[in-house]
Coordinates of C-alpha atoms in Angstrom, one line a residue:
M1 CA 0.8 -54.7 -220.0
T2 CA 4.2 -54.7 -221.8
L3 CA 4.0 -51.1 -221.8
N4 CA 3.4 -50.8 -217.9
I5 CA 6.2 -52.8 -216.9
C6 CA 8.4 -51.1 -218.9
T7 CA 7.6 -47.7 -217.5
S8 CA 7.6 -49.1 -213.9
L9 CA 11.1 -50.8 -214.6
L10 CA 11.8 -47.3 -216.4
L11 CA 10.9 -45.3 -212.7
L12 CA 12.9 -47.9 -210.9
F13 CA 15.7 -47.5 -212.3
L14 CA 15.6 -43.7 -212.3
F15 CA 15.1 -44.3 -208.4
N16 CA 17.9 -46.1 -207.6
S17 CA 20.0 -44.3 -209.7
V18 CA 19.0 -41.2 -207.5
W19 CA 19.6 -42.6 -203.9
T20 CA 22.9 -44.4 -205.1
R21 CA 24.2 -40.8 -206.3
T22 CA 22.9 -39.4 -203.2
V23 CA 24.5 -42.0 -200.6
R24 CA 27.9 -41.3 -202.5
Q25 CA 27.8 -37.9 -202.1
V26 CA 27.3 -38.2 -199.0
Y27 CA 30.6 -40.4 -198.4
D28 CA 32.1 -38.7 -201.4
E29 CA 31.9 -35.3 -199.3
L30 CA 34.8 -36.6 -197.2
D31 CA 37.8 -38.2 -198.6
P32 CA 39.2 -41.7 -197.4
E33 CA 41.9 -39.5 -195.1
H34 CA 39.5 -37.5 -193.7
W35 CA 37.3 -40.0 -193.3
S36 CA 39.2 -42.1 -191.3
R37 CA 40.5 -39.4 -189.1
Y38 CA 37.3 -38.5 -187.9
T39 CA 36.2 -42.2 -187.7
S40 CA 39.3 -43.1 -185.3
E41 CA 39.0 -39.5 -183.0
C42 CA 35.0 -40.0 -182.9
P43 CA 34.3 -41.7 -179.2
R44 CA 33.7 -44.7 -179.2
E45 CA 30.2 -44.2 -177.5
C46 CA 29.0 -41.7 -179.4
F47 CA 27.9 -41.4 -183.2
C48 CA 29.9 -39.4 -185.8
P49 CA 27.4 -38.7 -189.2
P50 CA 29.4 -38.8 -192.0
N51 CA 27.3 -36.1 -193.6
F52 CA 27.1 -33.7 -191.1
P53 CA 30.5 -34.0 -189.1
N54 CA 30.4 -30.9 -186.8
A55 CA 28.2 -32.5 -184.9
L56 CA 28.5 -35.7 -182.2
Y57 CA 25.7 -37.6 -180.9
C58 CA 26.0 -39.3 -177.8
D59 CA 22.1 -39.4 -177.0
N60 CA 20.3 -42.1 -175.7
K61 CA 23.4 -44.3 -174.4
G62 CA 23.5 -44.8 -170.9
L63 CA 26.4 -42.5 -170.5
K64 CA 27.6 -41.7 -166.7
E65 CA 30.6 -39.6 -167.5
I66 CA 30.7 -37.2 -170.4
P67 CA 33.2 -38.6 -173.0
A68 CA 36.3 -36.7 -174.9
I69 CA 34.9 -34.4 -177.5
P70 CA 36.8 -33.9 -180.7
A71 CA 38.0 -30.6 -181.6
R72 CA 36.1 -30.7 -184.9
I73 CA 32.4 -30.9 -182.9
W74 CA 30.2 -27.8 -182.7
Y75 CA 27.4 -29.4 -182.4
L76 CA 26.7 -32.0 -179.0
Y77 CA 23.8 -34.2 -177.9
L78 CA 24.1 -35.6 -174.4
Q79 CA 20.5 -35.7 -173.9
N80 CA 19.0 -38.9 -172.2
N81 CA 21.9 -40.0 -170.4
L82 CA 22.7 -40.8 -166.6
I83 CA 25.4 -38.1 -166.0
E84 CA 26.3 -36.4 -163.0
T85 CA 28.8 -34.5 -163.4
V86 CA 30.4 -31.9 -166.2
S87 CA 33.9 -31.1 -165.6
E88 CA 36.6 -29.3 -167.3
K89 CA 38.6 -32.5 -168.4
P90 CA 36.4 -34.1 -172.0
F91 CA 36.2 -30.1 -173.5
V92 CA 40.3 -29.4 -173.3
N93 CA 40.0 -29.3 -177.3
A94 CA 36.4 -28.6 -178.0
T95 CA 37.1 -24.9 -178.2
H96 CA 34.7 -24.4 -181.2
L97 CA 31.2 -25.8 -179.1
R98 CA 28.4 -24.1 -180.5
W99 CA 25.7 -26.4 -178.7
I100 CA 25.5 -28.4 -175.5
N101 CA 22.1 -30.5 -175.3
L102 CA 22.6 -31.8 -171.8
N103 CA 18.6 -32.1 -171.2
K104 CA 17.2 -35.3 -169.2
N105 CA 20.9 -35.9 -166.9
K106 CA 21.6 -36.3 -163.1
I107 CA 23.6 -33.0 -163.0
T108 CA 24.0 -31.7 -160.2
N109 CA 25.5 -28.1 -159.3
S110 CA 28.3 -29.9 -156.9
G111 CA 28.5 -31.7 -160.0
I112 CA 29.8 -29.0 -162.2
E113 CA 33.8 -28.2 -161.9
T114 CA 33.8 -24.5 -161.6
G115 CA 35.3 -23.0 -164.8
A116 CA 33.8 -25.7 -166.6
L117 CA 31.3 -24.1 -168.7
S118 CA 32.9 -20.8 -169.0
K119 CA 36.0 -21.7 -170.4
L120 CA 34.0 -22.8 -173.6
K121 CA 33.9 -19.1 -175.4
R122 CA 31.5 -19.7 -178.0
L123 CA 29.0 -22.2 -176.9
L124 CA 25.9 -20.0 -177.8
Y125 CA 23.4 -22.5 -176.9
L126 CA 23.3 -24.5 -173.4
F127 CA 20.4 -27.0 -172.7
L128 CA 20.2 -28.3 -168.8
E129 CA 16.7 -29.1 -168.7
D130 CA 15.7 -31.8 -166.8
N131 CA 18.3 -31.9 -164.3
E132 CA 19.1 -31.9 -160.3
L133 CA 20.0 -28.0 -160.3
E134 CA 19.1 -26.0 -157.3
E135 CA 20.8 -23.2 -158.3
V136 CA 21.9 -21.5 -161.7
P137 CA 25.2 -22.8 -162.4
A138 CA 27.8 -20.3 -162.1
P139 CA 30.1 -18.9 -164.3
L140 CA 28.8 -19.1 -167.5
P141 CA 30.3 -18.8 -170.9
V142 CA 29.8 -14.7 -172.1
G143 CA 28.8 -15.8 -175.3
L144 CA 25.5 -17.5 -174.7
E145 CA 21.9 -16.6 -176.9
Q146 CA 20.0 -19.4 -175.4
L147 CA 20.0 -20.7 -171.9
R148 CA 17.1 -23.4 -171.0
L149 CA 17.2 -24.3 -167.4
A150 CA 13.4 -25.6 -167.1
R151 CA 12.3 -28.6 -164.8
N152 CA 15.0 -28.4 -161.9
K153 CA 15.1 -27.8 -158.4
I154 CA 16.0 -24.2 -158.7
S155 CA 15.1 -22.4 -156.0
K156 CA 18.4 -19.5 -155.8
I157 CA 19.6 -17.3 -158.4
P158 CA 23.8 -15.9 -157.5
E159 CA 24.1 -12.8 -157.3
G160 CA 25.7 -11.3 -160.8
V161 CA 25.5 -14.5 -162.1
F162 CA 24.0 -12.9 -164.9
S163 CA 25.8 -9.8 -165.3
N164 CA 27.9 -10.7 -168.0
L165 CA 25.7 -12.5 -170.6
E166 CA 24.4 -9.6 -173.1
N167 CA 23.8 -12.3 -175.6
L168 CA 21.5 -13.7 -174.0
T169 CA 17.5 -13.5 -175.9
M170 CA 15.9 -16.4 -174.5
L171 CA 16.5 -17.5 -170.8
D172 CA 13.8 -20.5 -169.5
L173 CA 13.5 -20.8 -165.8
H174 CA 9.9 -22.6 -166.0
Q175 CA 8.6 -25.4 -163.5
N176 CA 11.5 -24.5 -160.3
S177 CA 11.2 -23.7 -157.2
L178 CA 11.5 -19.6 -157.4
L179 CA 9.9 -17.8 -154.7
D180 CA 9.9 -14.1 -154.7
S181 CA 12.6 -13.6 -152.6
A182 CA 14.6 -15.1 -156.2
L183 CA 14.3 -12.6 -158.3
Q184 CA 15.8 -9.1 -156.4
S185 CA 15.7 -6.3 -158.2
D186 CA 19.4 -6.5 -159.5
T187 CA 18.8 -10.1 -161.0
F188 CA 18.6 -9.7 -164.0
Q189 CA 21.3 -7.0 -164.1
G190 CA 23.5 -7.4 -167.3
L191 CA 20.7 -8.8 -170.0
N192 CA 20.6 -5.8 -171.7
N193 CA 19.2 -7.9 -175.2
L194 CA 17.2 -10.4 -173.5
M195 CA 13.7 -11.8 -175.1
Q196 CA 11.9 -14.0 -174.1
L197 CA 11.8 -14.5 -170.4
N198 CA 9.6 -17.8 -169.1
I199 CA 9.1 -17.8 -165.1
A200 CA 6.1 -20.1 -165.8
K201 CA 5.4 -22.9 -163.0
N202 CA 7.4 -21.8 -160.2
S203 CA 6.2 -20.3 -156.9
L204 CA 5.8 -16.2 -157.4
K205 CA 3.2 -14.3 -155.3
K206 CA 4.3 -10.9 -156.9
M207 CA 5.3 -9.6 -160.3
P208 CA 9.6 -10.4 -160.9
L209 CA 11.6 -7.0 -160.0
S210 CA 12.9 -5.1 -162.7
I211 CA 12.8 -7.1 -165.8
P212 CA 15.0 -6.2 -168.2
A213 CA 13.3 -3.3 -170.8
N214 CA 13.8 -5.0 -173.9
T215 CA 12.0 -7.6 -172.6
L216 CA 9.2 -9.0 -176.1
Q217 CA 8.0 -12.3 -174.3
L218 CA 7.4 -12.4 -170.7
F219 CA 5.7 -16.2 -169.7
L220 CA 4.7 -16.4 -165.9
D221 CA 1.8 -18.8 -166.1
N222 CA 0.9 -21.1 -163.3
N223 CA 2.2 -19.1 -160.1
S224 CA 0.4 -17.5 -157.4
I225 CA 0.5 -13.9 -158.4
E226 CA -2.2 -12.3 -157.5
V227 CA -2.0 -8.5 -157.8
I228 CA 0.1 -6.4 -160.7
P229 CA 1.9 -3.3 -159.5
E230 CA 0.9 0.4 -161.4
N231 CA 2.6 1.4 -164.3
Y232 CA 4.6 -1.6 -164.2
F233 CA 4.7 -2.9 -167.6
S234 CA 6.3 1.0 -168.3
A235 CA 9.8 -0.9 -167.5
I236 CA 9.8 -2.9 -170.1
P237 CA 7.9 -0.5 -173.0
K238 CA 8.3 -3.4 -176.2
V239 CA 6.8 -6.1 -174.1
T240 CA 4.2 -7.8 -176.5
F241 CA 3.4 -11.4 -175.2
L242 CA 1.9 -11.6 -171.5
R243 CA 0.6 -14.6 -170.6
L244 CA -0.6 -14.8 -166.6
N245 CA -2.5 -18.3 -167.2
Y246 CA -3.1 -19.9 -163.9
N247 CA -2.8 -17.3 -161.6
K248 CA -4.7 -15.5 -158.8
L249 CA -5.7 -12.4 -160.2
S250 CA -8.8 -10.6 -159.2
D251 CA -10.5 -7.3 -160.8
D252 CA -9.0 -5.4 -157.4
G253 CA -5.6 -6.6 -158.1
I254 CA -5.2 -5.3 -161.3
P255 CA -4.7 -1.2 -161.6
P256 CA -7.6 0.6 -163.5
N257 CA -5.4 0.4 -166.5
G258 CA -2.8 -2.1 -165.5
F259 CA -3.1 -3.6 -168.8
N260 CA -3.6 -0.8 -171.1
V261 CA -0.6 -0.6 -172.9
S262 CA 0.4 -0.6 -176.4
S263 CA 3.0 -2.6 -177.1
I264 CA 0.4 -5.9 -175.8
L265 CA -0.6 -7.9 -178.9
D266 CA -1.5 -11.1 -177.2
L267 CA -2.7 -11.0 -173.1
Q268 CA -3.7 -14.0 -171.7
L269 CA -5.5 -14.0 -168.2
S270 CA -7.4 -17.7 -168.4
H271 CA -8.0 -19.1 -164.8
N272 CA -8.1 -16.4 -163.3
Q273 CA -10.6 -15.3 -160.6
L274 CA -11.5 -11.9 -163.2
T275 CA -15.3 -11.3 -163.0
K276 CA -15.0 -8.0 -166.0
I277 CA -13.1 -7.3 -168.7
P278 CA -10.2 -5.2 -168.2
P279 CA -9.8 -2.1 -169.9
I280 CA -7.7 -3.2 -173.0
N281 CA -5.3 -1.5 -175.7
A282 CA -5.8 -0.5 -179.2
H283 CA -3.5 -2.4 -180.9
L284 CA -4.2 -5.5 -178.8
E285 CA -4.9 -8.6 -181.0
H286 CA -6.3 -11.4 -178.8
L287 CA -6.9 -12.1 -175.5
H288 CA -7.5 -14.7 -173.5
L289 CA -9.5 -14.7 -170.7
D290 CA -11.5 -18.0 -170.4
H291 CA -12.0 -20.1 -167.0
N292 CA -12.4 -17.0 -165.1
R293 CA -15.6 -15.5 -163.4
I294 CA -17.0 -13.0 -165.7
K295 CA -20.7 -13.1 -166.2
S296 CA -21.1 -11.0 -169.4
V297 CA -19.5 -8.5 -172.1
N298 CA -20.4 -4.8 -172.5
G299 CA -19.2 -3.7 -175.2
T300 CA -19.2 0.1 -174.4
Q301 CA -17.4 -0.8 -171.2
I302 CA -14.1 -2.9 -172.6
C303 CA -14.7 -0.9 -176.1
P304 CA -11.0 1.0 -176.2
V305 CA -12.8 3.5 -177.8
S306 CA -16.3 4.9 -178.1
I307 CA -18.7 3.1 -179.3
A308 CA -20.4 6.1 -181.4
V309 CA -16.1 6.4 -182.8
A310 CA -16.0 2.8 -183.6
E311 CA -19.4 3.0 -185.9
D312 CA -17.9 6.2 -188.4
Y313 CA -14.6 4.0 -188.7
G314 CA -15.3 1.6 -191.4
F315 CA -13.7 -1.7 -191.8
Y316 CA -10.1 0.4 -193.1
G317 CA -10.1 3.0 -190.5
N318 CA -8.3 3.1 -187.3
I319 CA -10.0 0.7 -185.4
P320 CA -9.3 -1.5 -182.6
R321 CA -7.2 -4.3 -184.0
L322 CA -9.1 -7.5 -181.5
R323 CA -9.1 -10.8 -183.6
Y324 CA -9.5 -13.6 -181.3
L325 CA -11.1 -13.3 -177.9
R326 CA -11.4 -16.4 -175.2
L327 CA -14.5 -16.3 -173.1
D328 CA -15.3 -20.0 -172.6
G329 CA -15.4 -21.2 -168.5
N330 CA -17.1 -18.6 -167.9
E331 CA -20.9 -17.5 -167.1
I332 CA -21.6 -16.0 -170.0
Q333 CA -24.8 -16.8 -172.1
P334 CA -24.5 -16.1 -175.5
P335 CA -25.2 -14.4 -178.4
I336 CA -22.1 -11.7 -178.2
P337 CA -23.8 -8.5 -177.6
L338 CA -23.8 -6.8 -181.2
D339 CA -22.1 -3.1 -180.0
V340 CA -18.8 -6.2 -179.2
M341 CA -19.2 -6.2 -182.9
I342 CA -19.8 -2.5 -183.7
C343 CA -16.1 -2.0 -181.5
F344 CA -14.2 -5.3 -182.5
R345 CA -14.7 -4.8 -186.6
L346 CA -11.9 -7.4 -187.2
L347 CA -12.6 -10.1 -184.6
Q348 CA -12.4 -13.1 -186.4
A349 CA -13.5 -15.8 -183.9
V350 CA -14.6 -15.2 -180.6
V351 CA -14.4 -18.6 -178.2
I352 CA -17.8 -18.4 -175.6

């Protein structure tokens, strides 16, 4: 009993020592002179963490205006407030800003002062989701790497708004009010390094024009797209992840080899109007076809190589790479035909 008590006391002592030392380290990082300066510079509505002096937390404070931002700040959190305007004045000294989160406010295009954003030369990440924007704001900082504009009311993309954003890798426009007319042949001109484009949950009836050639991920879920144009993906030869769930694609709307594209590894066509599995490429690894109108699966027809060739390959040969196949929500009855398993030797999961 005595030994247990001594052991417990020793562990408690060690824990308190470590905890005390950790807390001291946090505050010892700043000498008293610097700590006093940081405290006086911190807007009274916000929180300035002593162990993260480059961050300013002003989220969930009921703010209607952006406070003056100290010069040392790189990361600015203003989400979940009542902010309606973005003017130049609060950012006069904030020349080092890298990250601004303005999600879930009440910002309109007329509330953004011209030049207020573009003058933030070092800004890399701009979050403006869940606001009241009706068009993509312009002008934007030329160094941006991520622009998130989801869940606004955007129906217009001003001409040339992206023309100087060569560093942008991610553009999120999902759940807005974009029509086909908003996406012209030069809309995405200048986005030479874009890797992810999200235009899901809009009102598109056609595949968007002139997607940047380096795009890897293209998300077009929850639109009303009916047709894939012939050779559409030859203009985006690096596309790897393609999502077209919840559209109006039918067999007639897909060219014979529309999805037979070697770069595509993940293809999602759930919740459409397909009655058969479209031709796929041997490099495809994940295929989502659930909740269509498919009645049967014929391995001989869907195999990217002939069944005879597939049988001769052996497990480590150059066989089709499909690993995941989802077919539930169709009219298919199990079991999966043997020729499907012969073709796709690497299948790890089939949902039916």
